[in-house]
């Protein structure tokens, strides 16, 4: 590819590494492309949907004129795989914060788990985690949370198209979910624990699809860099 190709617009499928922010991934590619192709300082590049640092998987990065398609890509349905750990909760609903409560799990059976997934199918009301980037009163929720401020979060409607349990090895439950834009999988992990009359938090998450774009066609930033050097 040439500098002109990237300025005209490309859709790049990146497999975001664990602990990288989506912003870091975009900055890494911006740096590589500008250095390699001598692109201008105001070169346009952005991602079509944030992934938490503790999640891996598909991050769509658009360049040049294709940055105009970001909104269109963001509204497409998404697919995730991951692990819910039952019997404990954390304030962030994932591993970002320490366990704050533990719950019994001896009553939980495979049948109960499979039956409980049915409650989550279709349109559901979901409260975003307090540790999220949504803004309230001019500040992001995680800023309120880290300051120890009590805040009221309104439930939002979201749609779960598919919820499949792929492995049960308590306290771990692996899943695959297909959902609408704006779904917080961390909230599903927390709510799933509650529905099982226990507690739950998310301990692994990977985004595998956004619309027709698949992780199968994505590369890590490291592989992207190697391919870019090799092609030229």
Short mmCIF file of C-alpha atoms in Angstrom, two decimals:
data_model
loop_
_atom_site.label_atom_id
_atom_site.label_comp_id
_atom_site.label_asym_id
_atom_site.label_seq_id
_atom_site.Cartn_x
_atom_site.Cartn_y
_atom_site.Cartn_z
CA UNK A 1 0.00 0.00 0.00
CA UNK A 2 1.02 3.61 -0.55
CA UNK A 3 0.67 6.81 1.50
CA UNK A 4 -2.11 7.81 -0.90
CA UNK A 5 -4.03 4.58 -0.13
CA UNK A 6 -4.07 5.39 3.59
CA UNK A 7 -5.05 9.02 2.99
CA UNK A 8 -7.85 7.99 0.62
CA UNK A 9 -9.07 5.61 3.30
CA UNK A 10 -8.48 2.13 4.65
CA UNK A 11 -10.27 -0.10 7.16
CA UNK A 12 -7.68 -1.90 9.27
CA UNK A 13 -8.64 -4.88 11.41
CA UNK A 14 -6.44 -5.01 14.50
CA UNK A 15 -6.29 -7.68 17.20
CA UNK A 16 -5.86 -5.46 20.25
CA UNK A 17 -3.41 -6.89 22.78
CA UNK A 18 -4.31 -7.31 26.46
CA UNK A 19 -3.73 -4.21 28.62
CA UNK A 20 -3.52 -1.87 25.63
CA UNK A 21 -6.12 0.90 25.51
CA UNK A 22 -7.91 1.43 22.19
CA UNK A 23 -6.31 4.89 22.12
CA UNK A 24 -2.84 3.32 22.44
CA UNK A 25 -3.54 1.00 19.51
CA UNK A 26 -4.64 3.92 17.30
CA UNK A 27 -1.59 5.97 18.34
CA UNK A 28 0.75 3.07 17.58
CA UNK A 29 -0.64 2.70 14.05
CA UNK A 30 -0.65 6.46 13.51
CA UNK A 31 3.03 6.59 14.52
CA UNK A 32 3.95 3.65 12.25
CA UNK A 33 2.07 5.01 9.24
CA UNK A 34 3.36 8.56 9.60
CA UNK A 35 6.96 7.40 10.04
CA UNK A 36 6.88 4.82 7.28
CA UNK A 37 4.94 6.75 4.63
CA UNK A 38 5.72 10.33 5.65
CA UNK A 39 2.04 11.12 6.12
CA UNK A 40 1.10 14.68 7.22
CA UNK A 41 0.66 15.61 10.89
CA UNK A 42 -3.10 16.05 10.45
CA UNK A 43 -3.50 12.57 8.95
CA UNK A 44 -6.96 11.26 9.96
CA UNK A 45 -7.18 7.99 11.89
CA UNK A 46 -9.61 6.66 14.51
CA UNK A 47 -11.25 3.53 15.88
CA UNK A 48 -14.83 2.34 15.46
CA UNK A 49 -15.71 1.25 19.01
CA UNK A 50 -13.65 1.15 22.20
CA UNK A 51 -12.35 -2.05 23.77
CA UNK A 52 -11.42 -2.01 27.47
CA UNK A 53 -7.70 -2.48 28.25
CA UNK A 54 -8.54 -5.84 29.90
CA UNK A 55 -10.26 -7.07 26.71
CA UNK A 56 -8.55 -8.35 23.56
CA UNK A 57 -9.77 -8.80 20.03
CA UNK A 58 -11.22 -6.92 17.13
CA UNK A 59 -10.57 -3.19 16.97
CA UNK A 60 -11.51 -1.57 13.67
CA UNK A 61 -9.25 1.35 12.79
CA UNK A 62 -10.23 3.67 9.94
CA UNK A 63 -7.88 6.03 8.09
CA UNK A 64 -8.32 9.02 5.81
CA UNK A 65 -11.72 9.47 4.22
CA UNK A 66 -12.91 6.18 5.75
CA UNK A 67 -13.03 7.85 9.20
CA UNK A 68 -16.43 9.11 8.00
CA UNK A 69 -17.72 5.49 8.18
CA UNK A 70 -16.85 5.11 11.91
CA UNK A 71 -20.39 5.92 13.13
CA UNK A 72 -21.88 3.46 10.63
CA UNK A 73 -19.53 0.67 11.81
CA UNK A 74 -20.10 1.42 15.52
CA UNK A 75 -23.85 0.73 15.34
CA UNK A 76 -23.40 -2.80 13.93
CA UNK A 77 -23.97 -5.82 16.15
CA UNK A 78 -20.99 -7.26 17.98
CA UNK A 79 -19.91 -10.71 19.10
CA UNK A 80 -17.79 -11.49 22.15
CA UNK A 81 -16.40 -14.56 23.88
CA UNK A 82 -15.22 -14.59 27.45
CA UNK A 83 -15.34 -15.94 30.99
CA UNK A 84 -17.60 -15.08 33.92
CA UNK A 85 -16.28 -16.13 37.33
CA UNK A 86 -19.12 -16.94 39.71
CA UNK A 87 -19.13 -16.54 43.51
CA UNK A 88 -17.58 -13.08 43.79
CA UNK A 89 -18.14 -9.49 42.66
CA UNK A 90 -15.85 -6.51 42.09
CA UNK A 91 -16.82 -2.79 41.97
CA UNK A 92 -15.75 -2.58 38.29
CA UNK A 93 -17.49 -5.90 37.42
CA UNK A 94 -14.15 -7.19 36.06
CA UNK A 95 -10.51 -7.60 37.17
CA UNK A 96 -9.72 -3.87 37.23
CA UNK A 97 -10.68 -3.77 40.92
CA UNK A 98 -10.35 -6.21 43.81
CA UNK A 99 -13.09 -8.61 44.97
CA UNK A 100 -15.46 -6.81 47.35
CA UNK A 101 -17.93 -9.61 48.20
CA UNK A 102 -18.21 -13.39 47.95
CA UNK A 103 -21.31 -15.57 47.54
CA UNK A 104 -22.32 -19.26 47.73
CA UNK A 105 -22.11 -21.34 44.54
CA UNK A 106 -23.01 -24.86 45.76
CA UNK A 107 -26.60 -24.53 44.49
CA UNK A 108 -25.47 -23.71 40.91
CA UNK A 109 -25.95 -26.51 38.38
CA UNK A 110 -25.45 -26.76 34.63
CA UNK A 111 -29.25 -26.78 34.20
CA UNK A 112 -29.63 -23.58 36.26
CA UNK A 113 -26.89 -21.83 34.24
CA UNK A 114 -28.43 -22.79 30.87
CA UNK A 115 -31.92 -21.82 32.04
CA UNK A 116 -30.70 -18.46 33.36
CA UNK A 117 -29.26 -17.43 29.96
CA UNK A 118 -32.85 -17.25 28.63
CA UNK A 119 -33.55 -14.25 30.90
CA UNK A 120 -30.92 -12.28 29.01
CA UNK A 121 -32.14 -12.85 25.45
CA UNK A 122 -33.92 -10.11 23.51
CA UNK A 123 -34.26 -6.50 24.63
CA UNK A 124 -33.09 -6.03 28.22
CA UNK A 125 -32.57 -3.11 30.62
CA UNK A 126 -28.95 -2.79 31.62
CA UNK A 127 -27.13 -0.47 33.99
CA UNK A 128 -23.63 0.44 32.77
CA UNK A 129 -20.81 -0.28 35.25
CA UNK A 130 -19.82 2.60 37.55
CA UNK A 131 -16.30 2.12 36.20
CA UNK A 132 -17.15 3.15 32.62
CA UNK A 133 -16.38 6.10 30.33
CA UNK A 134 -20.00 7.34 30.12
CA UNK A 135 -20.29 10.98 31.18
CA UNK A 136 -22.52 12.20 34.01
CA UNK A 137 -22.46 15.79 35.29
CA UNK A 138 -19.53 16.56 32.99
CA UNK A 139 -17.30 13.79 34.38
CA UNK A 140 -16.79 10.21 33.28
CA UNK A 141 -18.41 7.61 35.56
CA UNK A 142 -15.06 6.04 36.45
CA UNK A 143 -13.84 9.46 37.67
CA UNK A 144 -16.84 9.67 40.03
CA UNK A 145 -16.23 6.05 41.12
CA UNK A 146 -12.51 6.54 41.79
CA UNK A 147 -13.32 9.65 43.83
CA UNK A 148 -15.65 7.50 45.97
CA UNK A 149 -18.72 9.47 44.92
CA UNK A 150 -22.13 7.81 45.02
CA UNK A 151 -23.93 8.28 41.71
CA UNK A 152 -27.22 7.13 40.31
CA UNK A 153 -26.94 5.36 36.97
CA UNK A 154 -29.95 5.00 34.73
CA UNK A 155 -30.65 1.69 32.99
CA UNK A 156 -30.38 1.59 29.19
CA UNK A 157 -32.06 -0.70 26.72
CA UNK A 158 -29.81 -3.11 24.86
CA UNK A 159 -30.44 -6.25 22.81
CA UNK A 160 -28.88 -9.68 23.22
CA UNK A 161 -29.33 -11.72 20.04
CA UNK A 162 -27.46 -14.85 21.15
CA UNK A 163 -26.12 -16.03 24.51
CA UNK A 164 -24.37 -19.39 24.36
CA UNK A 165 -22.59 -21.14 27.22
CA UNK A 166 -19.50 -22.86 25.77
CA UNK A 167 -17.82 -24.27 28.91
CA UNK A 168 -18.78 -24.79 32.55
CA UNK A 169 -15.98 -25.46 35.03
CA UNK A 170 -17.16 -23.68 38.17
CA UNK A 171 -16.42 -21.07 39.28
CA UNK A 172 -15.72 -20.33 35.59
CA UNK A 173 -18.38 -20.11 32.89
CA UNK A 174 -17.30 -19.45 29.28
CA UNK A 175 -19.75 -17.80 26.89
CA UNK A 176 -20.33 -16.38 23.43
CA UNK A 177 -22.64 -13.35 23.11
CA UNK A 178 -23.98 -11.50 20.09
CA UNK A 179 -25.38 -8.10 21.06
CA UNK A 180 -26.30 -4.59 19.99
CA UNK A 181 -24.15 -1.45 20.25
CA UNK A 182 -23.74 -0.11 23.79
CA UNK A 183 -23.95 -3.49 25.57
CA UNK A 184 -21.63 -3.81 28.55
CA UNK A 185 -20.49 -7.42 28.87
CA UNK A 186 -19.17 -6.59 32.36
CA UNK A 187 -22.73 -5.69 33.38
CA UNK A 188 -24.00 -8.97 31.93
CA UNK A 189 -21.40 -10.85 34.03
CA UNK A 190 -22.55 -9.01 37.16
CA UNK A 191 -26.27 -9.42 36.41
CA UNK A 192 -25.78 -13.08 35.48
CA UNK A 193 -24.23 -13.71 38.89
CA UNK A 194 -27.22 -12.04 40.57
CA UNK A 195 -29.67 -14.07 38.46
CA UNK A 196 -27.92 -17.22 39.69
CA UNK A 197 -28.50 -15.98 43.27
CA UNK A 198 -24.78 -15.57 43.67
CA UNK A 199 -22.25 -13.02 42.41
CA UNK A 200 -20.27 -12.76 39.21
CA UNK A 201 -17.56 -10.75 37.50
CA UNK A 202 -15.88 -10.81 34.10
CA UNK A 203 -12.43 -12.39 34.05
CA UNK A 204 -11.77 -12.62 30.29
CA UNK A 205 -13.22 -10.90 27.22
CA UNK A 206 -12.46 -11.06 23.52
CA UNK A 207 -14.35 -9.25 20.74
CA UNK A 208 -14.62 -11.60 17.77
CA UNK A 209 -16.93 -9.75 15.35
CA UNK A 210 -18.34 -6.33 14.47
CA UNK A 211 -20.99 -6.70 11.77
CA UNK A 212 -19.34 -8.72 8.98
CA UNK A 213 -15.81 -7.93 10.17
CA UNK A 214 -14.14 -10.87 11.94
CA UNK A 215 -11.16 -11.33 14.25
CA UNK A 216 -10.05 -14.09 11.83
CA UNK A 217 -8.93 -11.35 9.44
CA UNK A 218 -7.26 -9.15 12.07
CA UNK A 219 -3.56 -8.81 12.93
CA UNK A 220 -1.79 -7.59 16.07
CA UNK A 221 -0.02 -4.19 15.91
CA UNK A 222 3.29 -6.11 15.95
CA UNK A 223 2.34 -8.20 12.90
CA UNK A 224 0.97 -5.06 11.16
CA UNK A 225 4.36 -3.39 11.62
CA UNK A 226 6.28 -6.41 10.29
CA UNK A 227 4.01 -6.71 7.23
CA UNK A 228 4.33 -3.00 6.51
CA UNK A 229 8.14 -3.18 6.57
CA UNK A 230 8.17 -6.39 4.51
CA UNK A 231 5.87 -4.97 1.80
CA UNK A 232 8.25 -2.11 1.17
#
